[in-house]
Short mmCIF file of C-alpha atoms in Angstrom, two decimals:
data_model
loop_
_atom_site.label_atom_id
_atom_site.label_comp_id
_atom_site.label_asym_id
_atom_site.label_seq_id
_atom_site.Cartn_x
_atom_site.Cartn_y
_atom_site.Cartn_z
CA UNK A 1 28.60 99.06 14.85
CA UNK A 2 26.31 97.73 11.98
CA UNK A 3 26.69 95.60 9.00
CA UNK A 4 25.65 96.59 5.04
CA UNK A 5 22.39 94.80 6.11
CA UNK A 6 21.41 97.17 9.02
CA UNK A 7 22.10 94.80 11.51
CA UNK A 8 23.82 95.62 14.35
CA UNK A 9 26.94 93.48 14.78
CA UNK A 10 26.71 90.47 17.06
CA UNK A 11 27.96 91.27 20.95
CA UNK A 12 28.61 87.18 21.32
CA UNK A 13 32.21 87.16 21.42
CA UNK A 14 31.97 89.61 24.19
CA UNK A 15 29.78 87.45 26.19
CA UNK A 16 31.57 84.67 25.28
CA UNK A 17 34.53 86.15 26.69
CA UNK A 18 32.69 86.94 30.04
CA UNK A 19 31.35 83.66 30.56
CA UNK A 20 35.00 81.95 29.68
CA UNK A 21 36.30 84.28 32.16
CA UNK A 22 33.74 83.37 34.67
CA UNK A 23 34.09 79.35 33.74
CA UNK A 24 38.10 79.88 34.60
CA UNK A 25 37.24 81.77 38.36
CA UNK A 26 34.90 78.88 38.62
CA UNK A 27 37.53 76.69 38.21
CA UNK A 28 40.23 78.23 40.18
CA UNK A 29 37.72 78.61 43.04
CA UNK A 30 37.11 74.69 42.64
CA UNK A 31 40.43 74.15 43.09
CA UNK A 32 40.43 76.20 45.82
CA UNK A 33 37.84 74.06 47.71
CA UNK A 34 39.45 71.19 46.89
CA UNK A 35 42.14 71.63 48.60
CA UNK A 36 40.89 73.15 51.67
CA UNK A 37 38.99 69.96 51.84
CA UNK A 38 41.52 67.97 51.57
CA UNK A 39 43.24 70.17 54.33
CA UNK A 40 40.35 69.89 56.24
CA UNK A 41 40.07 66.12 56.25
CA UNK A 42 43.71 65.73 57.24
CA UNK A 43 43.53 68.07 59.73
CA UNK A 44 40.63 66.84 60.73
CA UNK A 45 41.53 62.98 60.91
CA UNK A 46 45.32 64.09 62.31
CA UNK A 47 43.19 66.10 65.33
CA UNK A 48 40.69 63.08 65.94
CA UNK A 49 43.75 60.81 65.85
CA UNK A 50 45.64 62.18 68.23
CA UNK A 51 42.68 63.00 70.84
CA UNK A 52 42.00 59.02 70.58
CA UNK A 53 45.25 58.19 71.31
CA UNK A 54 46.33 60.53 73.99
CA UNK A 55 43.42 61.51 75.95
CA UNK A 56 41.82 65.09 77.17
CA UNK A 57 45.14 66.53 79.22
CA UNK A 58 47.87 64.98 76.24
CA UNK A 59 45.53 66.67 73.94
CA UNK A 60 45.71 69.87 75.17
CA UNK A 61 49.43 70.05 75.12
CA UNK A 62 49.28 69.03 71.25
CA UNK A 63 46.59 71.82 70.53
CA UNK A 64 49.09 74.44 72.33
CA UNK A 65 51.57 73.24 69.56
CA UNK A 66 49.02 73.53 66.78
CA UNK A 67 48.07 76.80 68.13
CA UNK A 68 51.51 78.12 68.65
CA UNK A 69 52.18 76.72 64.47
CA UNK A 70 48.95 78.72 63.97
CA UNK A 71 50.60 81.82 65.10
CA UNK A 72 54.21 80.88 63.23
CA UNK A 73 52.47 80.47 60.25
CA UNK A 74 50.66 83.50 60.19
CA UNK A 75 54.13 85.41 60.61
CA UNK A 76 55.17 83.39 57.85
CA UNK A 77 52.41 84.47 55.51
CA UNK A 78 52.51 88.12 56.57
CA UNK A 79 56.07 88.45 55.37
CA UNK A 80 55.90 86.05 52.50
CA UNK A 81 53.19 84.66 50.83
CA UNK A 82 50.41 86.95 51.53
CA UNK A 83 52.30 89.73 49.17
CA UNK A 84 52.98 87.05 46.53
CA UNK A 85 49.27 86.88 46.44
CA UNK A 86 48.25 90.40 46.29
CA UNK A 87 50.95 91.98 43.68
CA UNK A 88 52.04 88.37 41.62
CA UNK A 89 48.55 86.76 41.11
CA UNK A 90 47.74 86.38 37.32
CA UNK A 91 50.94 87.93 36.16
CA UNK A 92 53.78 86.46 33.25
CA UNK A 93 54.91 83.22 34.04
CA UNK A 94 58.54 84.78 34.10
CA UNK A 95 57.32 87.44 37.23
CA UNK A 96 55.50 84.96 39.58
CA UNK A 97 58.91 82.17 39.37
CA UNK A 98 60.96 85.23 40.48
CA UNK A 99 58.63 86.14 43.03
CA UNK A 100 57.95 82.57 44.21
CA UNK A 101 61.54 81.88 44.66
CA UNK A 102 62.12 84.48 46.83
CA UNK A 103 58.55 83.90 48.90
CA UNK A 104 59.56 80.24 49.33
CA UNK A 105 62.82 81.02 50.23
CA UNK A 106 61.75 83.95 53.02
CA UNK A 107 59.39 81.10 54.14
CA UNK A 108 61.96 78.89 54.49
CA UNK A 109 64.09 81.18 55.92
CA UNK A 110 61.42 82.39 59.00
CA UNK A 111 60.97 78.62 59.65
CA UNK A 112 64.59 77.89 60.23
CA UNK A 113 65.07 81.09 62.33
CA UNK A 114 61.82 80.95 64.57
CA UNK A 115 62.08 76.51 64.98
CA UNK A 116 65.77 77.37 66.06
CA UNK A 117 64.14 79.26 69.03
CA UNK A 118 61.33 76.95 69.62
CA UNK A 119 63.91 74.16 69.46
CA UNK A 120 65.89 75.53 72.25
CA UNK A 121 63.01 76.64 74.44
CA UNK A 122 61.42 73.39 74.37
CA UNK A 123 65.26 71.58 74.99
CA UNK A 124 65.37 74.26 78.17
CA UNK A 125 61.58 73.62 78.88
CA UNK A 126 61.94 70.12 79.36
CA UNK A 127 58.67 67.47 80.44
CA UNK A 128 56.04 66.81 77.89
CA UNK A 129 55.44 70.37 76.70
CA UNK A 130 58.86 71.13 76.51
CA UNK A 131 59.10 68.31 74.00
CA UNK A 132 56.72 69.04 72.11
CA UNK A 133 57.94 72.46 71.27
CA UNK A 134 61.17 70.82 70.13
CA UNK A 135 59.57 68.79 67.94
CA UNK A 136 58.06 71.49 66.73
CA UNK A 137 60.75 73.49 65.93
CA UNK A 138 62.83 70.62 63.94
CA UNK A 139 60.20 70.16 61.86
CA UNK A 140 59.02 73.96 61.33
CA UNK A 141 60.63 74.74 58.18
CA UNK A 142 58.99 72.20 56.37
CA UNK A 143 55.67 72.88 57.70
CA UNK A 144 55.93 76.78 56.27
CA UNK A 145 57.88 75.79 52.84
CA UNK A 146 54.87 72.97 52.40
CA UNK A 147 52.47 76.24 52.84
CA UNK A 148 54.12 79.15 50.59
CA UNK A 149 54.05 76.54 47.92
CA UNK A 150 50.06 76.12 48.73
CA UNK A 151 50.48 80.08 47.73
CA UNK A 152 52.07 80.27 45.37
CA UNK A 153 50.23 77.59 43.28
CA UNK A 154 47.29 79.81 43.68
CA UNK A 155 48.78 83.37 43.04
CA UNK A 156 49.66 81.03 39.34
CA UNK A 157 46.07 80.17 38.89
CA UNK A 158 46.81 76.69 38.92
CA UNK A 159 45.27 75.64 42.37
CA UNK A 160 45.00 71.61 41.36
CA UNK A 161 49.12 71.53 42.03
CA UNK A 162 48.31 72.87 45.68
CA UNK A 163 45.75 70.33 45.67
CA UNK A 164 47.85 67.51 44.63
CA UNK A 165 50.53 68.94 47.28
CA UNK A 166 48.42 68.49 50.37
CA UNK A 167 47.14 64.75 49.23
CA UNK A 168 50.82 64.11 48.79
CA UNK A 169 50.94 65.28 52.64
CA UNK A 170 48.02 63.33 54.02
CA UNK A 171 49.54 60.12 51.91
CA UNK A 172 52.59 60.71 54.16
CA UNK A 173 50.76 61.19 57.55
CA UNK A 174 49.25 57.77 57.17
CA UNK A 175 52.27 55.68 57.97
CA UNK A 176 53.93 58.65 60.40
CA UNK A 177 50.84 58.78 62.82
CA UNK A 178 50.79 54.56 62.51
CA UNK A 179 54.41 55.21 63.80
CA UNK A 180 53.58 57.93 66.18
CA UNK A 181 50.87 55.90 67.93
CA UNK A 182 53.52 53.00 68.43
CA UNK A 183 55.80 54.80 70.04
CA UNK A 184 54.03 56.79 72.46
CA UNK A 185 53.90 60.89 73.73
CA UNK A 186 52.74 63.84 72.46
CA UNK A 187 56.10 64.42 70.74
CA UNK A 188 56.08 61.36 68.26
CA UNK A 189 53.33 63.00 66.94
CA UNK A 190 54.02 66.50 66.09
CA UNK A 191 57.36 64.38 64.29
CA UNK A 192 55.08 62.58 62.38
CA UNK A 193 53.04 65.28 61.15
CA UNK A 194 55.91 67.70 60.59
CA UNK A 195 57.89 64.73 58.70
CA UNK A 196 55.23 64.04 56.43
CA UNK A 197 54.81 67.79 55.52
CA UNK A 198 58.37 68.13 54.96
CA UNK A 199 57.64 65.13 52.20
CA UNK A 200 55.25 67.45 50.53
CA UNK A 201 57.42 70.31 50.64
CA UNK A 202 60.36 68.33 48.80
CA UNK A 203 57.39 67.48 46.34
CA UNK A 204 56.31 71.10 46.05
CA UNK A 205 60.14 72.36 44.75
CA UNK A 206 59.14 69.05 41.84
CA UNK A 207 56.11 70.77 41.18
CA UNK A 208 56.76 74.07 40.10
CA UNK A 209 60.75 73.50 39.26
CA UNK A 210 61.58 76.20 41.28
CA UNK A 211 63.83 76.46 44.18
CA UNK A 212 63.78 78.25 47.42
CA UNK A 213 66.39 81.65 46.74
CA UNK A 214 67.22 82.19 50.52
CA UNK A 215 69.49 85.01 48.92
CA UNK A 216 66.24 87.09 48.18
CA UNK A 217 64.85 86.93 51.66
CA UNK A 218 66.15 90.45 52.13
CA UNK A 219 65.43 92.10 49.08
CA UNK A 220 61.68 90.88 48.95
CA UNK A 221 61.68 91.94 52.64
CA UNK A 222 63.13 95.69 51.96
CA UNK A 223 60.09 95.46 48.43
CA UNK A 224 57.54 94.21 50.04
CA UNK A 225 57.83 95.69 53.08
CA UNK A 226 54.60 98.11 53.03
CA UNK A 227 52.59 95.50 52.59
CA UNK A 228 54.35 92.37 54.51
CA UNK A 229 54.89 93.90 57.87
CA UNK A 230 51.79 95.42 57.88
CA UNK A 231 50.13 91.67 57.39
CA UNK A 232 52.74 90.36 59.60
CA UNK A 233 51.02 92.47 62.48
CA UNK A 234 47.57 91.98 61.62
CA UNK A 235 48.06 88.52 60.79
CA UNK A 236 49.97 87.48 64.17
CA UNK A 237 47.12 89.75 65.89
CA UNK A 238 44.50 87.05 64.67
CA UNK A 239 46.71 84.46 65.73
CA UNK A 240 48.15 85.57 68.46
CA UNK A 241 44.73 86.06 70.36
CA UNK A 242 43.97 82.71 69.46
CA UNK A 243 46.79 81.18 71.24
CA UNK A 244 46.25 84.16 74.12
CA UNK A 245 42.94 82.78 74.51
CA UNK A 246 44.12 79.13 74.67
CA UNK A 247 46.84 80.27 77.29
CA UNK A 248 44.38 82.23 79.17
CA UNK A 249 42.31 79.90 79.18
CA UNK A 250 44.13 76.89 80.33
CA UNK A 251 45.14 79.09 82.85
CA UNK A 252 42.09 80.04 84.55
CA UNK A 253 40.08 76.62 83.80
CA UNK A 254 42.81 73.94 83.10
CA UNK A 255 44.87 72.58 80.39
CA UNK A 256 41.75 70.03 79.54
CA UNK A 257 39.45 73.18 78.65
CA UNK A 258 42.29 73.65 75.83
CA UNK A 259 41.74 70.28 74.68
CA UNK A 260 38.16 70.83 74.84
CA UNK A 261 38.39 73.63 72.15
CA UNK A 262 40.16 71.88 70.09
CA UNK A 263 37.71 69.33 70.28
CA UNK A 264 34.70 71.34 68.54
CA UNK A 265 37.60 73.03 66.57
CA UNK A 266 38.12 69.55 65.01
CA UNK A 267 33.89 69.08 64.53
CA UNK A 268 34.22 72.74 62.96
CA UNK A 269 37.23 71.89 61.17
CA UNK A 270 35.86 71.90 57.15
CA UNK A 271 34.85 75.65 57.71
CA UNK A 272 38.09 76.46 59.81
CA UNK A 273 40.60 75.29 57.83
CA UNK A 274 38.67 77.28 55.27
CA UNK A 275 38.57 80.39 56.94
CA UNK A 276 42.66 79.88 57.29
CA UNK A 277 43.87 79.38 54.21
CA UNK A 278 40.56 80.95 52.30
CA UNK A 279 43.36 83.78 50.85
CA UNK A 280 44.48 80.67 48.63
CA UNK A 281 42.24 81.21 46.01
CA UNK A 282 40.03 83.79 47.21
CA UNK A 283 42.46 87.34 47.04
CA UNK A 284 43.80 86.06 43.87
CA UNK A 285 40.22 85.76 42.13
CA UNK A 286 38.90 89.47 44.46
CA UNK A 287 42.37 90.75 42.73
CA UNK A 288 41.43 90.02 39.28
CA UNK A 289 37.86 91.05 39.71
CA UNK A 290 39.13 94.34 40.87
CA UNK A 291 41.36 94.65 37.87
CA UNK A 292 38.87 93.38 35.26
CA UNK A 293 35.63 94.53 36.76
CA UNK A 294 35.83 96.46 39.52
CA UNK A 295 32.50 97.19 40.11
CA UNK A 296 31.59 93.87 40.75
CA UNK A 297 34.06 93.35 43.81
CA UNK A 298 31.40 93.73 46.43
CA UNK A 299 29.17 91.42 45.17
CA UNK A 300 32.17 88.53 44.74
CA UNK A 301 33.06 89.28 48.37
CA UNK A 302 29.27 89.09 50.03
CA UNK A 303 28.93 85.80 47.93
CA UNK A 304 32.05 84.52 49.36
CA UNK A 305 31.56 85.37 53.32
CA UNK A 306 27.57 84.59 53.00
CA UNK A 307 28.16 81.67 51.69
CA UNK A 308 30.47 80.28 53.95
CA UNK A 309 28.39 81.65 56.70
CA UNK A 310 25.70 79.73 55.74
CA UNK A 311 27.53 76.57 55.02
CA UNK A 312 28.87 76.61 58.64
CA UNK A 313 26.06 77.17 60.28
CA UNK A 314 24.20 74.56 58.18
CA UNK A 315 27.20 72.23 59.56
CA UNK A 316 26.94 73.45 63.01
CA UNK A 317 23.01 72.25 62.84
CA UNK A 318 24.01 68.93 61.83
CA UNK A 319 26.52 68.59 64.70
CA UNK A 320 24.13 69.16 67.17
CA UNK A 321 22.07 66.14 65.69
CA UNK A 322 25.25 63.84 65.97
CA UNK A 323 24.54 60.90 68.36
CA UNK A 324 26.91 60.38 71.58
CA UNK A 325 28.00 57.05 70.38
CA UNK A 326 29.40 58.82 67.10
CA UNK A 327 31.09 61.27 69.02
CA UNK A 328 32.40 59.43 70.99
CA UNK A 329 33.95 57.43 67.88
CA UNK A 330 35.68 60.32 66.79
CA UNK A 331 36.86 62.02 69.49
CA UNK A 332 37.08 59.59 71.99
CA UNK A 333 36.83 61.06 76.14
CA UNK A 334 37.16 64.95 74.13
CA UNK A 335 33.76 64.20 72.44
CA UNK A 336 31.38 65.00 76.08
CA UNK A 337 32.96 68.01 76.68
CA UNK A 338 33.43 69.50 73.28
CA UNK A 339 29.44 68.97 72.23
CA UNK A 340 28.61 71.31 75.29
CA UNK A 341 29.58 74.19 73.02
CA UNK A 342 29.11 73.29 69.49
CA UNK A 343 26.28 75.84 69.56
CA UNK A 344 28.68 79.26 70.14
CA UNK A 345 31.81 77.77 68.38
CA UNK A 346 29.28 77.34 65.43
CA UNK A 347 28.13 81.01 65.88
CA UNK A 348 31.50 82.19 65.75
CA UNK A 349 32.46 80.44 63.01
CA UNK A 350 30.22 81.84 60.60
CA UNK A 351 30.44 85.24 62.28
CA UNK A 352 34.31 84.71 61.18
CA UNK A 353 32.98 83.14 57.97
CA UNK A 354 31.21 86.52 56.86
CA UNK A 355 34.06 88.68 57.78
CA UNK A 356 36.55 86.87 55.75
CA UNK A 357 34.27 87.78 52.85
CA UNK A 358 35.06 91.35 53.70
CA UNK A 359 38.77 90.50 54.44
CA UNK A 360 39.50 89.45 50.92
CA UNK A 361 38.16 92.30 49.66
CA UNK A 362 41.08 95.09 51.83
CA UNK A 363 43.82 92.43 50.72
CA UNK A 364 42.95 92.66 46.91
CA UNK A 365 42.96 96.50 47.48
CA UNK A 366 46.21 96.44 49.29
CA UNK A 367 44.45 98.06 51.72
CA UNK A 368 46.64 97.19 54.53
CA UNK A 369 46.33 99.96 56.67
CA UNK A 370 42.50 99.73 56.95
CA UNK A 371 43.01 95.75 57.28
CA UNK A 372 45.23 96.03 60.06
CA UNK A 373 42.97 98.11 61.76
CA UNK A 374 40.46 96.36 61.74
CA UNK A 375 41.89 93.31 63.05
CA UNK A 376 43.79 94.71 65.75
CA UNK A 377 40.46 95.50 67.06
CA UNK A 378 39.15 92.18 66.06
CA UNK A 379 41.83 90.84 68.21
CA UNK A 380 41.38 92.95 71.17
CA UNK A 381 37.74 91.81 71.09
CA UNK A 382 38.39 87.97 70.47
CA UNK A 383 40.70 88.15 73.50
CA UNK A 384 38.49 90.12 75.40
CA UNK A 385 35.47 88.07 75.00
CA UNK A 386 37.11 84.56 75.66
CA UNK A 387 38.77 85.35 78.66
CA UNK A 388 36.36 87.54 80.19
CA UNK A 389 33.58 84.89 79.12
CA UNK A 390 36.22 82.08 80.69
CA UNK A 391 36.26 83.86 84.26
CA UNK A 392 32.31 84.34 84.03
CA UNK A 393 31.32 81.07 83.19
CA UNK A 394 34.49 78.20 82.75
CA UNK A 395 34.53 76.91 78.88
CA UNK A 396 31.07 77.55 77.87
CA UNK A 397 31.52 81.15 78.61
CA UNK A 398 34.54 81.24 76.93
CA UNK A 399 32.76 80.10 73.75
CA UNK A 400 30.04 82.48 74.07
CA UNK A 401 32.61 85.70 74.60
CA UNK A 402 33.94 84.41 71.27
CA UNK A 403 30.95 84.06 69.35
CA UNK A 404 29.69 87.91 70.02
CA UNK A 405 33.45 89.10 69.50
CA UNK A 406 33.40 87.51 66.34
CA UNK A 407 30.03 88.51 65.06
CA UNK A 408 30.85 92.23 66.02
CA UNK A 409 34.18 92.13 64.47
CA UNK A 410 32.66 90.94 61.04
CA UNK A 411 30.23 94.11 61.41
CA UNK A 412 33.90 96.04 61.59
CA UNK A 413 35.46 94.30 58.38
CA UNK A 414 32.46 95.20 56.00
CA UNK A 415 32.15 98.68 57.24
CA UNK A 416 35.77 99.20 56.37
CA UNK A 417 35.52 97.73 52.88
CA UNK A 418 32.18 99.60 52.02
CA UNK A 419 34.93 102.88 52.61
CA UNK A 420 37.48 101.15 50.15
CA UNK A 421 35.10 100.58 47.88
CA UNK A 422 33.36 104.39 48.04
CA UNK A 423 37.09 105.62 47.75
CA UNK A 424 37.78 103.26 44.78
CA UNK A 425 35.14 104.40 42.51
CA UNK A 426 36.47 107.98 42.86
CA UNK A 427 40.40 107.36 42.49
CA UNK A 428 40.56 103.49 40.75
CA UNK A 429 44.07 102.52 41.36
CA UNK A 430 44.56 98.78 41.84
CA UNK A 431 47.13 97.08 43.80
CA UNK A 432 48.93 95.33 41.37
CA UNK A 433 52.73 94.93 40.89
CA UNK A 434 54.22 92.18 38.04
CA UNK A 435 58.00 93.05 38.88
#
C-alpha cells in the first residue's frame, strides 16, 4: 500500500506487534522458570533435609514415596491437567474457569480415590514403609489439587500466580520439616510436606476464585478422553519405569542404591524438576506458536530442549568440581555414594533435556498417538537400560544403562515430531478447543 507521496506505508505496527507478542512469551516463559526454580529449591532443600536427618537406608524408603507420588501425579496430569493445557491455553477468560473447575476437581477427585488405596495398603503394610505410604495417601489430594492449579495458572498465561503458589508451599514446609525432624521417622516427614502443600492448595482456590467442580469429573473425562487417557498411558509409562527402575533396583543392589539415586537426583534437581513440570509454560507457549506462526514451531522447540541440554550439562560440570566437604554438607552419608555417578545421571539428564524439547512440540499438536508411542518405547528402554546396567555393574551401571536409554530415546522424540511437522505443513489443523 502507498501514500499520495509514493511512499510505501510504514510496516511498524506489524513489527511492533511481533515483538509485543514475543516480549509477552518472554514473559510467560519467565514465569515459567521462576517457578520451576522455586520448585526446584524446595524440592531440592526438602530432599537434602530429609537425607541429613534420616540417613542412606531411611532415605531410600522416602525416595520410594517420592517416586511412587511421581507416578500418581503423572496419572493425575494425564487425565486432568495436561488437556487443560493443550485445548484451554490462551482462550476467553469465561472457557479456561469452566475448564479449570472441572480439571481441579478431576484432580482432586484421582487424589482422593488413589490416597484411599495407598492409605489402606500402607495401614495393611505396616513397619516403616508401610507408614510411609499412609502418609502418603492422607495427604495425596492436596499434593495433586496444589499441582492442577500450577496448570492451570499457566494454560491462563498468568504463570507469576503459580509462582506465588509454590513460595506459599515452601513458606509452609519450613515449620512442617522443623516439626518433622522433632518427631522422628520417615512418616513425619512425608506429613509435613504433604500438609504444607495442602496449605498452598487452599491458597490456590484464593487465587483464581474458582472452586474444584467434582461434579464435572465425568463429563471432562467422557470430553477429553482422546486426549487424557492417551497421556494417562504415556505419562504413567515415564513414571512408571522410573519407579520400576527404583524397585528393580533396590531389589537387586539394596534399598541404599535407591537412596543413592536420589542423592544425585537431588544435585540434578534444578534441571529435573524442570524437565517435570516443563509442560507448565512450555505447551502453552509451542500451542500458541503453532496457532500464530506455525512455521516457527521447530525452531521454539530445538531452542527449548538445546537449551536445557546445555544448561544441565553445564551444571553437571560444576558438580563434578564440588569439594567432598560440601557434599557432604548437603547430603550428609548420601553425598560419597551419589558423586560416583554424577557423570551418567548428568548425561541422562540432558539426553532427557533435549527430548522434552521435542515432547512439547506432539502435545501442542495433540499428537497423542505419536507421543504415546514414542514413550512407551522410551520406557521400555529406560527400564531396560537401568536394570540390565544394575545386574552388570551394581549402581554405576545402573546410571550408565540410563544415560544411553535416554540419549536414544530423545533421537526417537525428534524423529517423530520432524513427521508432525512434514504432515502439518500439508493439512494445518491445530489442536485447539475453547469450549
Amino acid at each position: 500500500m502507498t501514500t499520495e507521496s509514493g511512499t510505501t506505508a510504514p510496516a511498524a505496527p506489524a513489527g511492533q506487534a511481533r515483538r509485543s507478542a514475543t516480549r509477552a512469551m518472554a514473559g510467560r516463559l519467565s514465569w515459567g522458570l521462576a517457578d520451576q526454580a522455586a520448585s526446584s529449591l524446595s524440592n531440592f532443600l526438602v530432599g537434602a533435609y530429609v537425607a541429613r536427618s534420616l540417613g542412606l537406608a531411611s532415605f531410600g524408603v522416602f525416595s520410594l514415596v517420592w517416586v511412587t507420588y511421581g507416578v500418581l501425579l503423572s496419572v493425575s496430569r494425564g487425565l486432568a491437567t495436561d488437556p487443560l493445557m493443550v485445548r484451554f491455553s490462551g482462550v476467553p477468560a469465561a472457557s479456561w474457569r469452566a475448564a479449570a473447575a472441572r480439571a481441579s476437581g478431576t484432580a482432586l477427585g484421582v487424589g482422593a480415590a488413589v490416597g484411599a488405596v495407598c492409605l489402606v495398603a500402607g495401614l495393611g503394610a505396616g513397619g516403616r514403609v508401610g507408614i510411609a505410604f499412609a502418609c502418603l495417601g492422607v495427604t495425596l489430594p492436596a499434593l495433586l489439587l496444589q499441582d492442577a492449579w500450577r496448570f492451570s495458572f499457566f494454560a491462563a498465561g498468568v504463570g507469576r500466580k503459580a509462582f506465588v503458589n509454590d513460595v506459599v508451599w515452601g513458606v509452609a514446609l519450613v515449620p512442617a520439616m522443623i516439626v518433622a525432624a522433632r518427631v522422628g521417622g520417615v512418616g513425619a516427614f512425608v506429613l509435613a510436606w504433604g500438609l504444607s502443600a495442602a496449605v498452598a492448595a487452599g491458597y490456590g482456590c484464593l487465587q483464581s476464585r474458582i472452586r474444584p467442580q467434582l461434579t464435572g469429573v465425568r463429563g471432562w473425562l467422557r470430553d477429553h478422553r482422546d486426549l487424557g487417557y492417551r497421556y494417562l498411558v504415556e505419562n504413567v509409562g515415564l513414571s512408571g519405569a522410573r519407579q520400576l527402575r527404583a524397585y528393580g533396583l533396590g531389589a537387586i543392589v539394596g534399598v541404599g542404591a535407591v537412596g543413592t539415586v536420589r542423592g544425585t537426583e537431588l544435585l540434578l534437581g534444578p534441571f529435573l524438576a524442570v524437565l517435570m513440570g516443563l509442560s507448565l509454560a512450555t505447551v502453552a507457549e509451542a500451542a500458541r506458536v503453532l496457532r500464530r506462526a506455525p512455521d516457527r514451531l521447530g525452531m521454539f522447540c530445538l531452542l527449548i530442549g538445546g537449551g536445557q541440554a546445555a544448561g544441565a550439562l553445564l551444571w553437571g560440570a560444576a558438580l563434578l568440581l564440588l569439594p567432598d566437604r560440601a557434599g557432604v554438607f548437603v547430603l550428609g552419608a548420601v553425598w560419597h555414594s551419589a558423586s560416583a555417578i554424577i557423570v551418567p545421571a548428568t548425561l541422562g539428564v540432558a539426553g532427557s533435556s533435549l527430548g522434552v524439547g521435542a515432547a512439547v512440540g506432539l502435545r501442542a499438536h495433540g499428537a497423542a498417538r505419536r507421543s504415546l508411542r514414542c514413550q512407551l518405547i522410551t520406557s521400555v528402554l529406560y527400564v531396560g537400560g537401568g536394570l540390565g546396567g544394575a545386574a552388570a555393574a551394581g549402581t554405576v551401571g545402573s546410571a550408565w544403562g540410563v544415560a544411553a536409554a535416554t540419549v536414544t530415546g530423545s533421537a526417537l522424540w525428534w524423529l517423530q515430531l520432524r513427521s508432525v511437522l512434514r504432515e502439518h505443513r500439508k493439512n494445518p489443523i491445530c489442536e485447539v478447543r475453547t469450549a
